[in-house]
Tab-separated table of C-alpha atoms in Angstrom:
chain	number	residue	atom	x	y	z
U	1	UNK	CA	199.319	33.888	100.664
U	2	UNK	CA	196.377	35.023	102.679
U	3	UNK	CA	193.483	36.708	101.032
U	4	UNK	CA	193.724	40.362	101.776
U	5	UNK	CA	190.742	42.787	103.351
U	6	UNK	CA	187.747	42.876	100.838
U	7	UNK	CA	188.609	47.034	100.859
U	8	UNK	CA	192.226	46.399	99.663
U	9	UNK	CA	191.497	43.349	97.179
U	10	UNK	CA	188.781	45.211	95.203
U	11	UNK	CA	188.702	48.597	96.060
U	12	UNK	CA	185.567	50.139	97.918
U	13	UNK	CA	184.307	49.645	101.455
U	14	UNK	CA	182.279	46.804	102.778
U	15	UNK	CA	178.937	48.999	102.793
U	16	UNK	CA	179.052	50.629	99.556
U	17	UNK	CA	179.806	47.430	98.150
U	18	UNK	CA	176.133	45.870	100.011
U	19	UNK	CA	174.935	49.606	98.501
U	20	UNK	CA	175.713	48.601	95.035
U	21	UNK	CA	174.538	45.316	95.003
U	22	UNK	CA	171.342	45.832	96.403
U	23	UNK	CA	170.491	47.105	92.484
U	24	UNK	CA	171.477	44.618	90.855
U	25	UNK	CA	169.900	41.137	89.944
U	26	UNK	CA	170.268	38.494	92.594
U	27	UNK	CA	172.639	36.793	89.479
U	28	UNK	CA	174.921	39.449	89.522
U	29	UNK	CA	174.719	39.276	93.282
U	30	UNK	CA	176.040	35.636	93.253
U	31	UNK	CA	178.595	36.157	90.192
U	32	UNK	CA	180.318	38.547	92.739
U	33	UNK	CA	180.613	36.365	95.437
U	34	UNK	CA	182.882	34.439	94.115
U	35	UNK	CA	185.125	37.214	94.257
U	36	UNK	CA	186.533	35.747	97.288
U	37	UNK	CA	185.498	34.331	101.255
U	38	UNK	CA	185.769	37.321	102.834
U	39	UNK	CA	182.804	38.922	99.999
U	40	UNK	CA	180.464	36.158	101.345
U	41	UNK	CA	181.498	36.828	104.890
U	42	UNK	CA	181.220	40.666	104.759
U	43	UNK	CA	178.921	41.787	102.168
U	44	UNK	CA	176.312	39.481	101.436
U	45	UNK	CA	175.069	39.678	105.223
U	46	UNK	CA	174.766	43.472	104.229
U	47	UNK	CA	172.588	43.103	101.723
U	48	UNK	CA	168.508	44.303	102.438
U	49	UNK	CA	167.136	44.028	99.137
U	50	UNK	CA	167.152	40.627	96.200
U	51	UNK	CA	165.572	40.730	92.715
U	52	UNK	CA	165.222	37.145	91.523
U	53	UNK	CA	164.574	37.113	87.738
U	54	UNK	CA	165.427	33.635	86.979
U	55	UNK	CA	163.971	30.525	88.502
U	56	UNK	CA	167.228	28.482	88.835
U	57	UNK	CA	168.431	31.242	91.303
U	58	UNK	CA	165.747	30.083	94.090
U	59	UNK	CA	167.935	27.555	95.467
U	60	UNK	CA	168.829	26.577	98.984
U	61	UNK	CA	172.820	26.425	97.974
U	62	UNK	CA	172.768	30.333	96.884
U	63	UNK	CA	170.447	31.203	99.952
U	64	UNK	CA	172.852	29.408	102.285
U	65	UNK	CA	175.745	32.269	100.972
U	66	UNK	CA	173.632	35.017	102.728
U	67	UNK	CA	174.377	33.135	106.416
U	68	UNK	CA	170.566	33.426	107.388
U	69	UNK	CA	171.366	36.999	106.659
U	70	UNK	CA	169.584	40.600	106.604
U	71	UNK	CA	167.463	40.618	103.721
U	72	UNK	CA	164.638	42.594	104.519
U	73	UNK	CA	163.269	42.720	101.017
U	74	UNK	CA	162.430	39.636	98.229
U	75	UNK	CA	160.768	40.584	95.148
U	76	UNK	CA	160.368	37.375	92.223
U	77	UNK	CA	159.498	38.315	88.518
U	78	UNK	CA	159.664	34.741	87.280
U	79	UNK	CA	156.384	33.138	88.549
U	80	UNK	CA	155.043	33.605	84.966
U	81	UNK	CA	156.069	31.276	82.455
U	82	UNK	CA	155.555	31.590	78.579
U	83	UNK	CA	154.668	27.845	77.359
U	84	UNK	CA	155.019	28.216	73.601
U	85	UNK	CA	157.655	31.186	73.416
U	86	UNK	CA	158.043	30.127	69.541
U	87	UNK	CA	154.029	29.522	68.447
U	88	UNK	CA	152.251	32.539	67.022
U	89	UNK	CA	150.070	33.155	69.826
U	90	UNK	CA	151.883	33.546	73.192
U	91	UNK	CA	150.481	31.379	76.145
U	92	UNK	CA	151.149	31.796	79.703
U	93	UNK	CA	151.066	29.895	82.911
U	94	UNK	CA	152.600	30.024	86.491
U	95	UNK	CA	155.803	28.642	86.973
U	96	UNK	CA	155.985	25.496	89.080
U	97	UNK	CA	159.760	25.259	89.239
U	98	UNK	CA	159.283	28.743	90.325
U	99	UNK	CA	155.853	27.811	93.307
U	100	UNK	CA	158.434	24.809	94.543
U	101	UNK	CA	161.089	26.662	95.522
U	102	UNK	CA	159.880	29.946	97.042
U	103	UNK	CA	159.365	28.804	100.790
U	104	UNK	CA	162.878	26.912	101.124
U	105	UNK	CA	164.426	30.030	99.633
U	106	UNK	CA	162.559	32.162	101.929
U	107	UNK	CA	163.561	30.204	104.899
U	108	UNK	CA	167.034	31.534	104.537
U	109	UNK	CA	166.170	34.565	105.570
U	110	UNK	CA	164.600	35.042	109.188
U	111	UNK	CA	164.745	39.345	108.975
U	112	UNK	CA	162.647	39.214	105.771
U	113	UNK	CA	159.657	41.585	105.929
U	114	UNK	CA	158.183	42.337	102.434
U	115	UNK	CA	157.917	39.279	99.478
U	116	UNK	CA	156.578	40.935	96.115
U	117	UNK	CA	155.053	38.660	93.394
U	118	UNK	CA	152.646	40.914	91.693
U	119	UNK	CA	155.302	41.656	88.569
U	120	UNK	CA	156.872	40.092	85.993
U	121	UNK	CA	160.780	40.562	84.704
U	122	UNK	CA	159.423	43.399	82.363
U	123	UNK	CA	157.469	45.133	84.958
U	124	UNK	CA	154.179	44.005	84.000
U	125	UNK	CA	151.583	43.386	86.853
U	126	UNK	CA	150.539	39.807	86.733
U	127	UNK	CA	146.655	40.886	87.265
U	128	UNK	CA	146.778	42.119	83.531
U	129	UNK	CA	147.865	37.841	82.902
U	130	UNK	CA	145.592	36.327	85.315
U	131	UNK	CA	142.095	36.723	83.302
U	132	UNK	CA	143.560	34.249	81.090
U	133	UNK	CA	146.485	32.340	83.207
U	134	UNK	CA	143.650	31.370	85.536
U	135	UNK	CA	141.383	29.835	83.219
U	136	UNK	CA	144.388	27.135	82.975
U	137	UNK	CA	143.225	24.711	85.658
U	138	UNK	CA	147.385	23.684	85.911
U	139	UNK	CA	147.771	27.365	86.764
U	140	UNK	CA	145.233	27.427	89.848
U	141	UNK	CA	146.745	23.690	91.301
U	142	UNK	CA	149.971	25.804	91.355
U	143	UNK	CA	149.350	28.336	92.886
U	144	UNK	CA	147.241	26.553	95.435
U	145	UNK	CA	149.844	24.329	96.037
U	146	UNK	CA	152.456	27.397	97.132
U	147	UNK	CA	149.804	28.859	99.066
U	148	UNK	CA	149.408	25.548	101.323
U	149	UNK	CA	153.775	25.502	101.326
U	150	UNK	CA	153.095	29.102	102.861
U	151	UNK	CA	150.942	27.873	105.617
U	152	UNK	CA	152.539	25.248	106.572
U	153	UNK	CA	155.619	28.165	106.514
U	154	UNK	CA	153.721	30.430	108.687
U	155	UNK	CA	152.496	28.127	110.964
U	156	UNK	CA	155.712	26.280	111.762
U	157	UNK	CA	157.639	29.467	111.943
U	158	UNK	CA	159.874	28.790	108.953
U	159	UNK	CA	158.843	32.957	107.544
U	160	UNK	CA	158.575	35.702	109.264
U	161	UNK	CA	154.571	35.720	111.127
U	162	UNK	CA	154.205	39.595	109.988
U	163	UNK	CA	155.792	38.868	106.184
U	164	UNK	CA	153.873	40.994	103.796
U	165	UNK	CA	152.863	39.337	101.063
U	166	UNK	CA	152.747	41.020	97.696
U	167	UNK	CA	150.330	39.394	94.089
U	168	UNK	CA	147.103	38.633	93.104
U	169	UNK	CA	147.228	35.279	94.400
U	170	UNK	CA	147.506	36.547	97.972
U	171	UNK	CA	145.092	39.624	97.745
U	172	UNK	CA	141.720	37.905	96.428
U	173	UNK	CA	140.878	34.791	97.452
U	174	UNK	CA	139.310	34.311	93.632
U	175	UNK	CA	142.658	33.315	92.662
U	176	UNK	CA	143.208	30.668	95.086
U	177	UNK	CA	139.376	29.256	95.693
U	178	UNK	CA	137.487	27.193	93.262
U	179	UNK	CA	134.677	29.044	95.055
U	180	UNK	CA	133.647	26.092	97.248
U	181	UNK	CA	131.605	27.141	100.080
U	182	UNK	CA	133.723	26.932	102.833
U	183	UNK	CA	136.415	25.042	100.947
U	184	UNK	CA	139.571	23.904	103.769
U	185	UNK	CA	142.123	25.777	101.518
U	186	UNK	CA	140.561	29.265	102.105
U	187	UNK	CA	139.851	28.341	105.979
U	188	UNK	CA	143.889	27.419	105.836
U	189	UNK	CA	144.408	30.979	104.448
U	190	UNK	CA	142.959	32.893	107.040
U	191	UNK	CA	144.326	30.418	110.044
U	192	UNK	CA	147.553	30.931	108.676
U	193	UNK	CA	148.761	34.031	106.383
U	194	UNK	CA	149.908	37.234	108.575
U	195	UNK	CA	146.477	38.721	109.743
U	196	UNK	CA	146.393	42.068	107.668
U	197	UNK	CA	146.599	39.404	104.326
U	198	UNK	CA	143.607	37.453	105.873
U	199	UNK	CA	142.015	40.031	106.376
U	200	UNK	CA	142.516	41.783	103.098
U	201	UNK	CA	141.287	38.947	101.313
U	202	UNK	CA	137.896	39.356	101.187
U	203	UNK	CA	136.988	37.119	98.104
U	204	UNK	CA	137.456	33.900	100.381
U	205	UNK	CA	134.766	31.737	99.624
U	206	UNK	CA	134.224	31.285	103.252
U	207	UNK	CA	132.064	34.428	103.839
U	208	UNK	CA	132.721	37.192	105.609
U	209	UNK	CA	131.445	36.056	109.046
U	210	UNK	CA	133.314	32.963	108.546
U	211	UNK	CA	136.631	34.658	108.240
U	212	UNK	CA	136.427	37.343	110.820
U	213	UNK	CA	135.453	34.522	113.203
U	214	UNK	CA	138.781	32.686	112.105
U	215	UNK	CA	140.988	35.772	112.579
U	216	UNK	CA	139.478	36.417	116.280
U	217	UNK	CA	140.295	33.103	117.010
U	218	UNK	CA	143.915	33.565	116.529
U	219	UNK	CA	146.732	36.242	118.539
U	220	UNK	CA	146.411	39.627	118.322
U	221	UNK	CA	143.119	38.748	116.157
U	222	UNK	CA	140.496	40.203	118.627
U	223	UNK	CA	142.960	43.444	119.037
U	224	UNK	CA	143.262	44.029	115.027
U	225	UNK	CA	139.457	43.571	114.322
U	226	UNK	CA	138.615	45.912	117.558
U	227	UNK	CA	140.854	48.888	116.328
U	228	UNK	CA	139.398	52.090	114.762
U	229	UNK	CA	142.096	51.461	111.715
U	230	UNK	CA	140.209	48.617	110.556
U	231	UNK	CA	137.238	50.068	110.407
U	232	UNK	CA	138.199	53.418	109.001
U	233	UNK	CA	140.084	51.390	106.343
U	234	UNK	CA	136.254	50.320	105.255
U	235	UNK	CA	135.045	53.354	105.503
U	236	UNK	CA	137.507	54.956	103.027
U	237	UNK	CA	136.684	51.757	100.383
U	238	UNK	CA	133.776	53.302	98.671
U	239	UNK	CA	132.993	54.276	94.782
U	240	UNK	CA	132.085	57.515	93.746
U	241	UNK	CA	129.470	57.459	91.352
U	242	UNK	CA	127.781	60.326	89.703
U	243	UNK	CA	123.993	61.791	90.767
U	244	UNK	CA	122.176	64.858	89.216
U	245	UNK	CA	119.383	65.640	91.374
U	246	UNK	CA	116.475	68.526	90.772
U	247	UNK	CA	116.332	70.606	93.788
U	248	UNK	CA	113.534	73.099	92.382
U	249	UNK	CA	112.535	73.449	88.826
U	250	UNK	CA	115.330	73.424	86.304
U	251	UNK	CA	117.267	73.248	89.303
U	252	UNK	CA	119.851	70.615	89.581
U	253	UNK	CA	123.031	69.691	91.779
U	254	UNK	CA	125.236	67.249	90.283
U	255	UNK	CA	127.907	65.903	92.249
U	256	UNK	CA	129.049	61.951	93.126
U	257	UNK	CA	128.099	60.193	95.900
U	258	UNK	CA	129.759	57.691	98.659
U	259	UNK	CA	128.488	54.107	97.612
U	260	UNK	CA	129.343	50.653	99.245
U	261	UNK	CA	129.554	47.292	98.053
U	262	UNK	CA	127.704	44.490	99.925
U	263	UNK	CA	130.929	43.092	101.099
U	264	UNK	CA	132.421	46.381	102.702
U	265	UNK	CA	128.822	47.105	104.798
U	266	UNK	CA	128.665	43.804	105.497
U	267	UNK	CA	131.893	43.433	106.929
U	268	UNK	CA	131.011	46.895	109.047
U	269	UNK	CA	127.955	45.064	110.261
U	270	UNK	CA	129.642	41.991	111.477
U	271	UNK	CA	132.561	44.210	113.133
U	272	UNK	CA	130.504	46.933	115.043
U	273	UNK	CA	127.859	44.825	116.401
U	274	UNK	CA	130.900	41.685	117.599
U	275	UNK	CA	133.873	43.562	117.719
U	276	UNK	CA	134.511	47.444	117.661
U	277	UNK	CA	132.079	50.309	118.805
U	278	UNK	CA	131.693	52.907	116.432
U	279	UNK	CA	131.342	55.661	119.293
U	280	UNK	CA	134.735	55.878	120.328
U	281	UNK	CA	135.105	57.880	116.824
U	282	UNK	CA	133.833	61.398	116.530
U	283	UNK	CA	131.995	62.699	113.826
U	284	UNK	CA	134.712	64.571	112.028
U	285	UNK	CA	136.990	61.300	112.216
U	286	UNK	CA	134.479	59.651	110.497
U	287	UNK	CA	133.081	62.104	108.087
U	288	UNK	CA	136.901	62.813	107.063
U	289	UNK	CA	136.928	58.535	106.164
U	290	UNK	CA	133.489	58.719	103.862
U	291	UNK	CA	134.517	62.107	102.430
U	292	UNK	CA	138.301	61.056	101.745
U	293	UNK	CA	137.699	61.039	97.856
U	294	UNK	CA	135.658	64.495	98.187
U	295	UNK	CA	136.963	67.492	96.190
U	296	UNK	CA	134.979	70.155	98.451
U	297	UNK	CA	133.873	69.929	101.989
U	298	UNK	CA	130.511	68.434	100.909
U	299	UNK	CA	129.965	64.940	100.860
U	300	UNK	CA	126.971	63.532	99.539
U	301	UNK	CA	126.541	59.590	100.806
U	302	UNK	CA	123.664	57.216	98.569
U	303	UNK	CA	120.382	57.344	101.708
U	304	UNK	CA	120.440	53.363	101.735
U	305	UNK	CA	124.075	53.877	102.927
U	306	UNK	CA	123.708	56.556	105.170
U	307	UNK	CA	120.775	55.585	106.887
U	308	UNK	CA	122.648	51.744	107.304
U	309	UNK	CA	126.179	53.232	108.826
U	310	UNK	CA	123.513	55.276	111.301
U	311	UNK	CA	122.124	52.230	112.306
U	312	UNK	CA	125.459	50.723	113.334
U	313	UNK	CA	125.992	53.714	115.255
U	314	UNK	CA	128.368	56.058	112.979
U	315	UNK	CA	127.743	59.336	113.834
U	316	UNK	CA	128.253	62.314	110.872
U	317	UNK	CA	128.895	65.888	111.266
U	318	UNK	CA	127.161	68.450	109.460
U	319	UNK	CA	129.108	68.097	105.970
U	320	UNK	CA	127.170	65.136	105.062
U	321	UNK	CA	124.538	65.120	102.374
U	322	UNK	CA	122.333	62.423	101.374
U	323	UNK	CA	120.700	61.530	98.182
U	324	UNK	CA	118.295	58.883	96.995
U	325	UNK	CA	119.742	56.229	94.991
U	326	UNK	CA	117.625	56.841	91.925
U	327	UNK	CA	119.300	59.896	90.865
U	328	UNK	CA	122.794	58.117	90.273
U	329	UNK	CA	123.418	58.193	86.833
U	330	UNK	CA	125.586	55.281	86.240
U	331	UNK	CA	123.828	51.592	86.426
U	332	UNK	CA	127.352	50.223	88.346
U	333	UNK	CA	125.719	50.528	91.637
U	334	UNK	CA	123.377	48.158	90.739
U	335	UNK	CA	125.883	45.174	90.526
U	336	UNK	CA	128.170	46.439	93.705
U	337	UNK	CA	124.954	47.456	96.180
């Protein structure tokens, strides 16, 4: 007998059943499928969101059940592996069944727009396993290795050009790089990953110059590194780090003060003298960026700081304060400056 309508043969409509699903383990996803043709056919395309928890899942043959569907969301919590579940002390590495299979999964699904692999199947962010993962030379080959798959993904149009790319590995390029001065992988990163992840990564190995350089090169580069977002993004990427300074005898103001690493002013070097000019932003824009962390409406900025944005041509309103760099009262500056 023909198969009746999926909203006679189990009940609910098409959408609520997509609703449902969308919380539930990409396992449970495919146990239900089976339900009958007309599931595959009407709900699976429906579905936005998958959770893969188990690395046998990321296979072309469940992918091909979706159609090339709408999946707008991917997030994978098995690219950890435990190697000796059973020994006393537990050791971890990254999955290479897992790394092989991402990109053909992915390729399944040309709507996709967001890939998380920053957790694991308890919730745990990976950075708190990397410290240790990564000393694992097998780990960083991995993980290398998937990064290259996603290039050659990008490039050849197999994902999404825009996919945003969630985990350590593609946020800090420390995790990728052997830290090789100008090592091809890292050059392959920024050629290749959507801009705002080349961009982002600003541990690359091959400099800061380098990379910009690479991202102008390629479309819509020249228009990202030219906007104000960019460069207000910088701006607001500062420490705060405590100063008590004497103002008149047993005087003091204590307060914390804007500080910048090397990278972030050198970066804002590079970009306002090659690519963006910092007077098309007016003082309060860019007293609002420093002061973003500020409690009050004062913002004190460290003088080396101050007096270096000035040379590139920021311009502050009247809110700013400055203050000498020996009255901070914690030695971090001294590693970041």
């Amino acid at each position: 007998s023909p198969i009746p309508p999926i909203n006679e043969s189990i009940g609910l409509p098409v959408e609520l059943w997509a609703y449902i699903l969308e919380f539930c383990r990409f396992r449970d996803v495919m146990e239900c499928s089976v339900v009958n043709t007309t599931f595959i056919k009407e709900v699976l395309p429906m579905i936005t969101k998958l959770f893969i928890y188990h690395k046998d899942d990321l296979t072309v043959a469940f992918a091909r059940r979706f159609g090339y569907g709408n999946a707008r969301e991917v997030a994978v919590f098995c690219l950890i592996t435990c190697l000796d579940p059973d020994g006393d002390e537990e050791l971890f590495s990254i999955c290479q069944y897992t790394c092989s299979r991402i990109v053909p999964f992915l390729a399944y699904f040309p709507s996709l727009e967001t890939v998380g692999l920053d957790v694991d199947a308890q919730g745990i962010p990976l950075n708190s396993y990397f410290r240790d993962t990564f000393e694992q030379k097998d780990s960083v080959e991995i993980i290398r290795s998937l990064v290259r798959s996603l290039c050659g993904a990008f490039d050849s149009g197999a994902v999404p050009k825009n996919l945003r790319l969630y985990g350590p590995a593609f946020q800090a390029g420390s995790f990728i790089c052997y830290r090789e001065s100008g090592c091809n992988l890292c050059r392959m990163f920024c050629q290749s990953f959507p801009l705002n992840t080349a961009l982002n990564s600003r541990a690359t190995c091959i400099g800061v110059k380098t990379r910009l350089e690479l991202v102008s090169k390629r479309p819509g580069g020249p228009e990202i590194l030219s906007s104000p977002d960019m460069v207000l993004e910088l701006l607001r990427s500062h420490y705060d780090v405590p100063f008590k300074m004497e103002t008149a005898p047993n005087q003091y103001v204590e307060d914390q003060a804007v500080v910048y690493s090397r990278e972030v002013m050198e970066e804002l070097e590079i970009l306002c003298k090659n690519y963006f000019d910092p007077r098309v932003l007016t003082p309060e824009v860019i007293t609002e960026a420093v002061g973003s962390s500020a409690e009050d409406d004062q913002v004190w900025v460290v003088q080396q700081h101050h007096e270096g944005l000035s040379d590139l041509g920021f311009k502050f309103d009247e809110s700013i304060m400055v203050v000498d760099e020996k009255f901070l009262l914690s030695e971090f500056h001294q590693h970041i400056m």
